[in-house]
XYZ file of N, CA and C in Angstrom:
837
model
N 151.448 49.519 78.500
C 151.969 50.743 77.879
C 152.570 51.669 78.945
N 153.624 52.392 78.595
C 154.099 53.493 79.399
C 153.812 54.743 78.610
N 153.887 55.883 79.275
C 153.443 57.083 78.562
C 154.452 58.205 78.712
N 155.618 58.091 78.011
C 156.572 59.175 77.962
C 157.404 59.294 79.216
N 158.005 60.471 79.377
C 158.913 60.725 80.481
C 158.189 61.326 81.674
N 158.636 60.935 82.865
C 158.127 61.541 84.087
C 158.380 63.039 84.008
N 157.377 63.831 84.324
C 157.493 65.284 84.161
C 158.582 65.877 85.032
N 158.910 65.217 86.141
C 159.908 65.790 87.045
C 161.316 65.285 86.765
N 161.496 64.442 85.747
C 162.786 63.814 85.556
C 163.890 64.832 85.269
N 163.634 65.761 84.358
C 164.647 66.760 84.037
C 164.971 67.623 85.251
N 163.959 67.951 86.035
C 164.177 68.770 87.223
C 165.085 68.055 88.219
N 164.828 66.762 88.429
C 165.645 65.989 89.368
C 167.078 65.876 88.866
N 167.214 65.586 87.558
C 168.547 65.448 86.988
C 169.324 66.751 87.061
N 168.686 67.857 86.761
C 169.357 69.153 86.831
C 169.773 69.490 88.251
N 168.916 69.171 89.220
C 169.232 69.446 90.614
C 170.431 68.631 91.066
N 170.466 67.351 90.673
C 171.590 66.502 91.061
C 172.878 66.991 90.422
N 172.802 67.381 89.144
C 173.986 67.882 88.456
C 174.493 69.172 89.089
N 173.578 70.058 89.453
C 173.967 71.305 90.097
C 174.600 71.040 91.448
N 174.109 70.038 92.155
C 174.686 69.673 93.456
C 176.140 69.241 93.289
N 176.397 68.448 92.250
C 177.773 68.029 91.970
C 178.644 69.237 91.655
N 178.136 70.127 90.815
C 178.930 71.293 90.411
C 179.312 72.136 91.609
N 178.343 72.381 92.506
C 178.613 73.211 93.667
C 179.607 72.551 94.614
N 179.472 71.237 94.790
C 180.389 70.539 95.681
C 181.815 70.601 95.167
N 181.964 70.366 93.853
C 183.299 70.417 93.255
C 183.867 71.829 93.336
N 183.042 72.824 93.014
C 183.522 74.210 93.029
C 183.940 74.643 94.427
N 183.239 74.152 95.445
C 183.522 74.565 96.817
C 184.732 73.859 97.411
N 185.023 72.668 96.916
C 186.032 71.856 97.583
C 187.262 71.536 96.763
N 187.176 71.703 95.458
C 188.278 71.255 94.625
C 189.053 72.440 94.073
N 190.321 72.498 94.379
C 191.212 73.518 93.842
C 192.168 72.826 92.882
N 192.130 73.149 91.598
C 192.984 72.456 90.634
C 194.449 72.534 91.039
N 195.097 71.393 91.043
C 196.516 71.305 91.363
C 197.009 69.974 90.835
N 198.276 69.890 90.458
C 198.792 68.629 89.924
C 198.813 67.545 90.995
N 198.324 66.373 90.622
C 198.376 65.187 91.473
C 197.798 65.438 92.855
N 196.629 66.054 92.897
C 195.995 66.316 94.186
C 195.412 65.027 94.736
N 195.656 64.752 95.982
C 195.050 63.596 96.639
C 193.832 64.104 97.406
N 192.656 63.625 97.011
C 191.432 64.121 97.606
C 191.288 63.618 99.030
N 190.871 64.519 99.888
C 190.681 64.148 101.292
C 189.415 63.309 101.457
N 189.357 62.599 102.574
C 188.192 61.753 102.843
C 186.898 62.573 102.908
N 186.882 63.726 103.586
C 185.640 64.516 103.600
C 185.202 64.959 102.209
N 186.192 65.315 101.361
C 185.845 65.724 100.000
C 185.269 64.552 99.225
N 185.879 63.377 99.367
C 185.360 62.203 98.670
C 183.950 61.869 99.130
N 183.723 62.025 100.437
C 182.381 61.763 100.962
C 181.384 62.778 100.404
N 181.831 64.037 100.316
C 180.953 65.063 99.777
C 180.606 64.810 98.319
N 181.612 64.383 97.544
C 181.362 64.066 96.145
C 180.431 62.867 96.012
N 180.624 61.874 96.868
C 179.768 60.688 96.820
C 178.315 61.060 97.108
N 178.126 61.964 98.095
C 176.765 62.409 98.406
C 176.154 63.179 97.235
N 176.988 63.950 96.562
C 176.483 64.741 95.437
C 176.099 63.853 94.262
N 176.890 62.804 94.048
C 176.650 61.925 92.901
C 175.504 60.961 93.165
N 175.281 60.617 94.432
C 174.298 59.582 94.771
C 172.924 59.800 94.141
N 172.373 61.026 94.140
C 171.042 61.199 93.542
C 170.985 60.854 92.059
N 172.157 60.917 91.397
C 172.164 60.617 89.969
C 171.891 59.147 89.683
N 172.259 58.258 90.598
C 172.152 56.840 90.317
C 170.713 56.423 90.023
N 169.805 56.830 90.884
C 168.414 56.445 90.668
C 167.853 57.115 89.422
N 168.291 58.348 89.161
C 167.826 59.050 87.960
C 168.307 58.332 86.708
N 169.585 57.937 86.702
C 170.126 57.231 85.551
C 169.434 55.890 85.342
N 169.106 55.229 86.439
C 168.391 53.959 86.329
C 167.009 54.175 85.727
N 166.353 55.255 86.134
C 165.035 55.545 85.578
C 165.138 55.914 84.106
N 166.165 56.680 83.752
C 166.371 57.016 82.343
C 166.569 55.755 81.519
N 167.334 54.830 82.056
C 167.621 53.598 81.329
C 166.346 52.812 81.060
N 165.461 52.756 82.038
C 164.218 51.996 81.852
C 163.278 52.657 80.848
N 163.495 53.937 80.554
C 162.657 54.637 79.588
C 163.149 54.481 78.157
N 164.313 53.887 77.994
C 164.838 53.628 76.664
C 164.207 52.353 76.101
N 164.264 52.150 74.778
C 163.817 50.873 74.217
C 164.525 49.712 74.909
N 163.840 48.606 75.034
C 164.367 47.490 75.824
C 165.711 46.987 75.329
N 165.954 47.056 74.014
C 167.230 46.531 73.501
C 168.409 47.452 73.797
N 168.148 48.639 74.357
C 169.223 49.550 74.771
C 169.500 49.484 76.266
N 168.591 48.979 77.031
C 168.661 49.094 78.487
C 169.849 48.313 79.057
N 170.641 49.008 79.882
C 171.781 48.399 80.541
C 172.937 48.061 79.620
N 172.974 48.624 78.413
C 173.958 48.201 77.420
C 175.103 49.179 77.199
N 174.974 50.423 77.668
C 176.030 51.427 77.475
C 176.438 51.523 75.995
N 175.445 51.699 75.153
C 175.697 51.798 73.722
C 176.186 53.204 73.349
N 176.878 53.292 72.245
C 177.425 54.571 71.779
C 176.330 55.325 71.029
N 175.601 56.190 71.752
C 174.432 56.833 71.176
C 174.756 57.715 69.977
N 175.868 58.444 70.028
C 176.208 59.312 68.890
C 176.440 58.487 67.625
N 177.124 57.366 67.768
C 177.337 56.494 66.614
C 176.018 55.893 66.147
N 175.129 55.626 67.080
C 173.814 55.093 66.717
C 173.005 56.110 65.927
N 173.119 57.385 66.292
C 172.413 58.430 65.550
C 172.857 58.408 64.091
N 174.155 58.329 63.862
C 174.663 58.306 62.485
C 174.095 57.120 61.718
N 174.071 55.967 62.376
C 173.591 54.763 61.698
C 172.089 54.844 61.418
N 171.327 55.370 62.360
C 169.892 55.502 62.145
C 169.599 56.525 61.050
N 170.406 57.579 60.979
C 170.224 58.561 59.908
C 170.491 57.957 58.535
N 171.262 56.883 58.499
C 171.523 56.181 57.242
C 170.416 55.192 56.895
N 169.370 55.143 57.748
C 168.226 54.296 57.452
C 168.163 53.002 58.225
N 169.082 52.800 59.167
C 169.103 51.549 59.927
C 168.288 51.705 61.202
N 167.201 50.965 61.373
C 166.427 51.048 62.620
C 167.161 50.355 63.754
N 167.219 51.014 64.903
C 167.902 50.440 66.064
C 167.059 50.494 67.333
N 165.903 51.141 67.294
C 165.045 51.243 68.476
C 164.137 50.019 68.564
N 164.203 49.303 69.686
C 163.434 48.090 69.988
C 164.019 46.852 69.331
N 164.432 46.929 68.129
C 165.151 45.855 67.444
C 166.281 46.501 66.653
N 167.358 45.767 66.376
C 167.684 44.395 66.715
C 168.245 44.282 68.128
N 168.670 43.097 68.576
C 169.260 42.981 69.905
C 170.573 43.751 70.010
N 170.963 44.071 71.227
C 172.125 44.938 71.446
C 173.404 44.366 70.849
N 173.569 43.045 70.894
C 174.773 42.457 70.311
C 174.870 42.708 68.824
N 173.744 42.686 68.139
C 173.734 42.971 66.706
C 173.990 44.457 66.473
N 173.450 45.317 67.339
C 173.721 46.760 67.209
C 175.221 47.008 67.256
N 175.913 46.370 68.190
C 177.360 46.576 68.304
C 178.082 46.121 67.029
N 177.647 45.022 66.464
C 178.276 44.567 65.223
C 177.994 45.531 64.073
N 176.791 46.070 64.018
C 176.457 47.045 62.975
C 177.289 48.312 63.131
N 177.491 48.746 64.384
C 178.297 49.943 64.630
C 179.757 49.714 64.244
N 180.217 48.480 64.397
C 181.616 48.171 64.082
C 181.842 47.966 62.593
N 180.760 47.692 61.839
C 180.893 47.460 60.398
C 181.289 48.751 59.694
N 182.171 48.634 58.710
C 182.743 49.832 58.102
C 181.898 50.507 57.046
N 180.998 49.777 56.400
C 180.212 50.369 55.318
C 178.902 49.614 55.162
N 178.097 50.042 54.183
C 176.765 49.470 54.005
C 176.819 47.990 53.661
N 177.774 47.583 52.814
C 177.860 46.168 52.449
C 178.240 45.318 53.649
N 179.095 45.852 54.521
C 179.471 45.126 55.733
C 178.279 44.999 56.679
N 177.469 46.048 56.753
C 176.282 45.980 57.606
C 175.255 44.996 57.044
N 175.159 44.919 55.732
C 174.260 43.929 55.124
C 174.721 42.518 55.474
N 176.036 42.310 55.502
C 176.564 41.002 55.882
C 176.239 40.686 57.332
N 176.305 41.707 58.195
C 175.956 41.509 59.599
C 174.503 41.053 59.709
N 173.612 41.717 58.989
C 172.193 41.349 59.039
C 171.974 39.934 58.515
N 172.712 39.561 57.470
C 172.585 38.206 56.940
C 173.100 37.179 57.952
N 174.265 37.470 58.539
C 174.869 36.529 59.477
C 174.055 36.399 60.767
N 173.441 37.505 61.175
C 172.716 37.536 62.459
C 171.206 37.420 62.267
N 170.775 36.972 61.106
C 169.343 36.946 60.815
C 168.521 36.196 61.869
N 168.940 35.028 62.340
C 168.126 34.336 63.352
C 167.918 35.169 64.611
N 168.981 35.858 65.083
C 168.845 36.687 66.282
C 167.935 37.883 66.028
N 168.054 38.472 64.832
C 167.215 39.624 64.502
C 165.753 39.202 64.425
N 165.478 38.092 63.785
C 164.098 37.631 63.662
C 163.518 37.257 65.015
N 164.328 36.655 65.869
C 163.849 36.332 67.220
C 163.514 37.601 67.985
N 164.348 38.635 67.812
C 164.093 39.913 68.459
C 162.805 40.547 67.936
N 162.580 40.464 66.627
C 161.356 41.018 66.048
C 160.129 40.280 66.582
N 160.219 38.961 66.670
C 159.103 38.193 67.182
C 158.781 38.527 68.628
N 159.815 38.647 69.440
C 159.626 38.993 70.849
C 159.039 40.393 70.995
N 159.513 41.331 70.185
C 159.032 42.706 70.253
C 157.574 42.791 69.807
N 157.215 42.068 68.775
C 155.829 42.055 68.323
C 154.908 41.452 69.378
N 155.389 40.440 70.076
C 154.572 39.799 71.111
C 154.279 40.744 72.268
N 155.105 41.773 72.419
C 154.918 42.720 73.519
C 153.906 43.816 73.190
N 153.469 43.909 71.929
C 152.475 44.917 71.539
C 151.120 44.518 72.119
N 150.488 45.457 72.820
C 149.252 45.139 73.540
C 148.010 45.820 72.975
N 148.175 46.832 72.134
C 147.030 47.600 71.641
C 146.307 46.826 70.545
N 145.065 46.459 70.810
C 144.285 45.645 69.871
C 143.994 46.369 68.567
N 144.121 47.695 68.547
C 143.877 48.433 67.299
C 144.834 48.003 66.194
N 145.994 47.468 66.571
C 147.027 47.150 65.601
C 147.183 45.642 65.405
N 146.140 44.892 65.737
C 146.254 43.439 65.653
C 146.525 42.968 64.223
N 145.906 43.617 63.225
C 146.141 43.211 61.833
C 147.585 43.458 61.432
N 148.096 44.652 61.772
C 149.480 44.958 61.429
C 150.452 44.038 62.178
N 150.119 43.719 63.402
C 150.930 42.797 64.195
C 150.981 41.420 63.517
N 149.836 40.939 63.064
C 149.768 39.638 62.399
C 150.543 39.656 61.087
N 150.426 40.753 60.323
C 151.159 40.857 59.061
C 152.672 40.793 59.296
N 153.135 41.479 60.332
C 154.573 41.498 60.594
C 155.058 40.150 61.129
N 154.234 39.474 61.891
C 154.582 38.106 62.300
C 154.695 37.202 61.081
N 153.827 37.453 60.098
C 153.906 36.710 58.836
C 155.216 37.019 58.113
N 155.647 38.280 58.169
C 156.929 38.655 57.557
C 158.086 37.908 58.199
N 158.040 37.766 59.517
C 159.090 37.016 60.213
C 159.157 35.599 59.652
N 158.013 34.943 59.532
C 157.991 33.563 59.034
C 158.447 33.492 57.575
N 158.071 34.494 56.786
C 158.479 34.509 55.380
C 160.002 34.604 55.259
N 160.613 35.475 56.042
C 162.071 35.614 55.976
C 162.741 34.340 56.470
N 162.192 33.737 57.503
C 162.750 32.475 57.991
C 162.773 31.418 56.886
N 161.800 31.488 55.985
C 161.687 30.502 54.899
C 162.339 30.977 53.601
N 163.028 32.112 53.663
C 163.731 32.603 52.485
C 162.880 33.371 51.513
N 161.667 33.750 51.912
C 160.764 34.501 51.019
C 160.981 35.999 51.257
N 162.152 36.484 50.855
C 162.582 37.829 51.206
C 161.775 38.914 50.494
N 161.513 38.733 49.217
C 160.835 39.779 48.448
C 159.428 40.025 48.973
N 158.691 38.962 49.226
C 157.341 39.118 49.761
C 157.350 39.780 51.122
N 158.317 39.416 51.946
C 158.412 40.013 53.280
C 158.750 41.488 53.194
N 159.659 41.846 52.280
C 160.026 43.256 52.141
C 158.839 44.092 51.700
N 158.089 43.615 50.712
C 156.943 44.371 50.212
C 155.873 44.522 51.289
N 155.563 43.446 52.002
C 154.519 43.511 53.019
C 154.947 44.386 54.193
N 156.178 44.212 54.664
C 156.654 45.019 55.787
C 156.684 46.501 55.426
N 157.105 46.816 54.191
C 157.144 48.213 53.753
C 155.744 48.818 53.758
N 154.757 48.052 53.343
C 153.392 48.567 53.315
C 152.804 48.712 54.716
N 153.134 47.800 55.613
C 152.683 47.949 57.001
C 153.311 49.200 57.609
N 154.598 49.379 57.384
C 155.293 50.570 57.895
C 154.647 51.834 57.341
N 154.361 51.845 56.041
C 153.755 53.006 55.404
C 152.369 53.284 55.997
N 151.613 52.235 56.268
C 150.296 52.394 56.886
C 150.415 53.036 58.263
N 151.380 52.601 59.056
C 151.582 53.167 60.389
C 152.052 54.616 60.306
N 152.941 54.891 59.353
C 153.446 56.255 59.164
C 152.303 57.210 58.829
N 151.451 56.804 57.930
C 150.318 57.652 57.561
C 149.346 57.791 58.733
N 149.179 56.729 59.501
C 148.321 56.814 60.678
C 148.836 57.823 61.685
N 150.152 57.870 61.860
C 150.749 58.879 62.742
C 150.516 60.286 62.191
N 150.701 60.436 60.894
C 150.562 61.763 60.286
C 149.149 62.303 60.449
N 148.147 61.483 60.181
C 146.772 61.976 60.222
C 146.281 62.204 61.653
N 147.026 61.733 62.619
C 146.703 62.042 64.013
C 147.455 63.263 64.520
N 148.349 63.818 63.687
C 149.133 64.995 64.061
C 148.914 66.086 63.017
N 147.947 66.981 63.223
C 147.622 68.007 62.225
C 148.821 68.837 61.778
N 149.783 69.042 62.681
C 150.948 69.843 62.312
C 151.792 69.162 61.238
N 151.633 67.857 61.069
C 152.389 67.122 60.066
C 151.686 67.107 58.712
N 150.481 67.670 58.632
C 149.687 67.663 57.410
C 149.719 69.030 56.741
N 149.041 69.162 55.615
C 148.907 70.471 54.975
C 147.903 71.310 55.758
N 147.808 72.568 55.411
C 146.866 73.453 56.098
C 145.424 72.969 55.966
N 145.145 72.222 54.911
C 143.796 71.695 54.700
C 143.605 70.305 55.285
N 144.641 69.817 55.972
C 144.534 68.511 56.600
C 144.797 67.350 55.667
N 145.447 67.610 54.528
C 145.727 66.557 53.561
C 147.124 65.985 53.799
N 147.346 64.799 53.249
C 148.681 64.199 53.283
C 149.669 65.142 52.589
N 150.800 65.473 53.233
C 151.682 66.514 52.698
C 152.698 66.014 51.685
N 152.770 64.721 51.485
C 153.851 64.162 50.678
C 154.962 63.682 51.584
N 155.714 62.706 51.121
C 156.713 62.077 51.976
C 157.846 63.022 52.353
N 158.254 63.886 51.447
C 159.372 64.787 51.740
C 159.027 65.727 52.893
N 157.854 66.361 52.815
C 157.448 67.273 53.886
C 157.206 66.506 55.184
N 156.622 65.329 55.075
C 156.372 64.532 56.275
C 157.677 64.199 56.993
N 158.691 63.798 56.237
C 159.961 63.406 56.864
C 160.638 64.571 57.560
N 160.306 65.813 57.145
C 160.871 66.998 57.808
C 160.065 67.403 59.039
N 158.897 66.796 59.221
C 158.018 67.176 60.331
C 158.212 66.320 61.573
N 158.677 65.100 61.392
C 158.774 64.186 62.530
C 159.941 64.585 63.431
N 159.922 64.164 64.695
C 161.011 64.513 65.617
C 162.357 64.026 65.098
N 163.388 64.834 65.298
C 164.721 64.444 64.852
C 165.780 65.096 65.728
N 166.953 64.542 65.729
C 168.128 65.154 66.331
C 169.298 64.874 65.404
N 170.370 65.639 65.582
C 171.582 65.397 64.805
C 172.715 65.060 65.769
N 173.776 64.525 65.215
C 174.906 64.103 66.054
C 175.444 65.258 66.875
N 175.499 66.438 66.276
C 176.105 67.595 66.943
C 175.096 68.457 67.697
N 173.829 68.045 67.709
C 172.820 68.816 68.428
C 173.048 68.734 69.933
N 172.755 69.826 70.611
C 172.799 69.834 72.075
C 171.428 69.389 72.584
N 171.071 68.146 72.242
C 169.734 67.638 72.539
C 169.675 67.058 73.949
N 168.520 67.163 74.563
C 168.311 66.512 75.852
C 168.089 65.023 75.619
N 168.202 64.259 76.696
C 167.948 62.824 76.585
C 166.514 62.583 76.138
N 165.592 63.407 76.633
C 164.198 63.258 76.241
C 163.996 63.486 74.753
N 164.670 64.498 74.204
C 164.551 64.771 72.776
C 165.136 63.629 71.951
N 166.267 63.106 72.408
C 166.880 61.988 71.703
C 165.975 60.765 71.728
N 165.417 60.499 72.902
C 164.535 59.323 73.032
C 163.306 59.460 72.128
N 162.746 60.652 72.075
C 161.549 60.860 71.259
C 161.849 60.712 69.781
N 163.052 61.102 69.377
C 163.399 61.081 67.954
C 163.912 59.734 67.476
N 164.315 58.859 68.395
C 165.064 57.660 68.021
C 164.378 56.826 66.954
N 163.096 56.559 67.112
C 162.420 55.673 66.162
C 162.195 56.357 64.816
N 162.243 57.702 64.796
C 161.986 58.447 63.568
C 163.252 58.738 62.758
N 164.417 58.551 63.344
C 165.650 58.947 62.670
C 165.872 58.259 61.321
N 165.479 56.995 61.136
C 165.689 56.392 59.815
C 164.735 56.909 58.740
N 163.717 57.673 59.125
C 162.669 58.034 58.176
C 163.192 58.840 56.989
N 164.034 59.828 57.246
C 164.477 60.725 56.162
C 165.147 59.941 55.042
N 166.039 59.031 55.409
C 166.729 58.230 54.401
C 165.776 57.270 53.718
N 164.916 56.642 54.490
C 163.987 55.654 53.949
C 162.983 56.288 52.995
N 162.638 57.547 53.243
C 161.613 58.217 52.445
C 162.184 59.050 51.294
N 163.483 58.985 51.072
C 164.071 59.711 49.954
C 163.462 59.235 48.641
N 163.120 60.171 47.768
C 162.627 59.816 46.449
C 163.794 59.813 45.462
N 163.687 58.963 44.481
C 164.696 58.980 43.426
C 163.983 59.132 42.083
N 164.644 59.773 41.154
C 164.057 60.029 39.841
C 164.577 59.013 38.824
N 163.887 58.958 37.722
C 164.217 57.946 36.721
C 165.662 58.065 36.239
N 166.201 59.270 36.226
C 167.573 59.448 35.745
C 168.611 59.015 36.772
N 168.158 58.693 37.987
C 169.078 58.267 39.038
C 169.067 56.748 39.167
N 170.156 56.160 39.623
C 170.172 54.706 39.811
C 169.255 54.292 40.956
N 168.733 53.086 40.871
C 167.898 52.543 41.944
C 168.758 52.391 43.194
N 168.309 52.893 44.339
C 169.111 52.778 45.562
C 169.238 51.322 46.003
N 170.399 50.990 46.516
C 170.623 49.637 47.005
C 170.164 49.441 48.429
N 170.135 50.533 49.217
C 169.642 50.440 50.596
C 168.119 50.471 50.587
N 167.504 50.009 51.688
C 166.049 49.953 51.707
C 165.454 51.343 51.522
N 164.472 51.423 50.641
C 163.864 52.701 50.287
C 162.394 52.455 49.944
N 161.511 53.217 50.571
C 160.074 53.018 50.352
C 159.697 53.209 48.899
N 160.221 54.287 48.293
C 159.870 54.623 46.919
C 160.332 53.534 45.958
N 161.558 53.048 46.156
C 162.083 52.011 45.279
C 161.374 50.683 45.497
N 161.012 50.381 46.732
C 160.289 49.146 47.002
C 158.943 49.145 46.298
N 158.300 50.310 46.239
C 156.993 50.402 45.586
C 157.088 50.489 44.070
N 158.128 51.165 43.560
C 158.131 51.514 42.138
C 159.334 50.990 41.358
N 160.245 50.306 42.007
C 161.429 49.789 41.304
C 161.718 48.367 41.752
N 160.669 47.535 41.707
C 160.834 46.141 42.121
C 161.828 45.446 41.204
N 162.924 45.011 41.797
C 163.975 44.361 41.018
C 165.076 43.898 41.942
N 166.119 43.354 41.351
C 167.175 42.739 42.144
C 168.002 43.747 42.932
N 168.012 45.017 42.520
C 168.812 46.016 43.245
C 168.173 46.359 44.577
N 166.867 46.637 44.567
C 166.187 47.061 45.787
C 165.743 45.871 46.636
N 165.310 44.810 45.997
C 164.782 43.667 46.752
C 165.921 42.700 47.082
N 166.368 42.757 48.341
C 167.458 41.906 48.812
C 167.093 41.338 50.176
N 167.848 40.343 50.606
C 167.604 39.746 51.919
C 167.813 40.770 53.030
N 168.878 41.569 52.913
C 169.153 42.569 53.953
C 168.061 43.628 53.997
N 167.580 44.069 52.840
C 166.528 45.081 52.820
C 165.218 44.545 53.371
N 164.965 43.266 53.160
C 163.770 42.661 53.743
C 163.837 42.719 55.264
N 165.001 42.429 55.816
C 165.170 42.476 57.266
C 165.047 43.909 57.773
N 165.624 44.871 57.067
C 165.535 46.272 57.472
C 164.087 46.752 57.426
N 163.364 46.395 56.365
C 161.954 46.786 56.271
C 161.157 46.228 57.438
N 161.422 44.977 57.786
C 160.746 44.365 58.932
C 161.097 45.096 60.220
N 162.378 45.368 60.434
C 162.798 46.053 61.657
C 162.160 47.437 61.755
N 162.102 48.152 60.644
C 161.484 49.480 60.645
C 160.031 49.407 61.097
N 159.288 48.489 60.513
C 157.869 48.375 60.851
C 157.671 47.923 62.293
N 158.474 46.969 62.728
C 158.364 46.475 64.108
C 158.702 47.581 65.100
N 159.758 48.343 64.821
C 160.177 49.391 65.752
C 159.113 50.472 65.873
N 158.511 50.859 64.752
C 157.478 51.896 64.792
C 156.235 51.393 65.518
N 155.820 50.172 65.230
C 154.643 49.627 65.891
C 154.853 49.518 67.393
N 156.018 49.043 67.796
C 156.301 48.905 69.236
C 156.385 50.266 69.917
N 156.939 51.247 69.218
C 157.041 52.594 69.786
C 155.660 53.218 69.945
N 154.805 53.053 68.945
C 153.438 53.561 69.045
C 152.745 52.961 70.258
N 152.914 51.666 70.430
C 152.280 50.969 71.545
C 152.873 51.414 72.879
N 154.185 51.525 72.956
C 154.854 51.866 74.212
C 154.576 53.293 74.642
N 154.606 54.214 73.691
C 154.442 55.626 74.019
C 153.001 56.094 73.904
N 152.107 55.200 73.529
C 150.679 55.508 73.433
C 150.439 56.688 72.486
N 151.119 56.644 71.329
C 150.944 57.707 70.342
C 149.516 57.692 69.798
N 149.023 58.865 69.474
C 147.756 58.981 68.793
C 147.937 58.585 67.330
N 147.092 57.681 66.841
C 147.202 57.179 65.477
C 145.802 57.080 64.874
N 145.689 57.464 63.618
C 144.427 57.320 62.895
C 144.670 56.435 61.670
N 144.507 55.142 61.847
C 144.717 54.205 60.752
C 143.540 54.240 59.790
N 143.855 54.149 58.513
C 142.815 53.994 57.500
C 143.026 52.603 56.909
N 142.643 51.590 57.699
C 142.930 50.198 57.306
C 141.864 49.277 57.904
């Protein structure tokens, strides 16, 4: 397990950035087609050098499927807000295909076409979980992988959704601020507003983005729908529990449910989150 961000990381990054700013301000005079002198280039190189190790450390603190990939984080935020889990799984190549897909049906096709790679990624990510407290949930999700491999999509979707829900509630009961004043479960709507989040246009720090990444799909996934509304076609906890049918239960939704549960379990293990499971 690793345990969050190094406390001095922001300080080091800010110092390096300020060093660059001062060097540029002291040496660079805006002019058309300026050819930088050798001393200025050396000064800029010295200013930038401290950033390299910091950026490398930042990269290692990201989920493994993001490391060294130069992914488009803003586009990823939009996709995760639509309910697509991208932290820890799927592999980076699949993330790029999902980002390039134009709509939900195209993304479902990507998941169908890339199912073997996604399942392999889920299996590898589950194998990296080390906390024995979650051995049952780990085994259930490994079972989901095998079920999807054999075409048993509906069973995998239902089981993965319930494992995810169990982990979500475990997180909530370990965080009093996410509960009611009396310490009771607050309901899914209030819970989804309590977890860490960022928006595309937020001036968020890298640390805030990293902390929110695994939670970003929650709001969409936890949306409730009423009887007068159509059953959602994208993966939805409420519909999976209360609207079992051909609209909600699909091969793509089974894979998304699995990815959601795997990503949350791996994040809990990696960040050593406090969890109170009732299982």
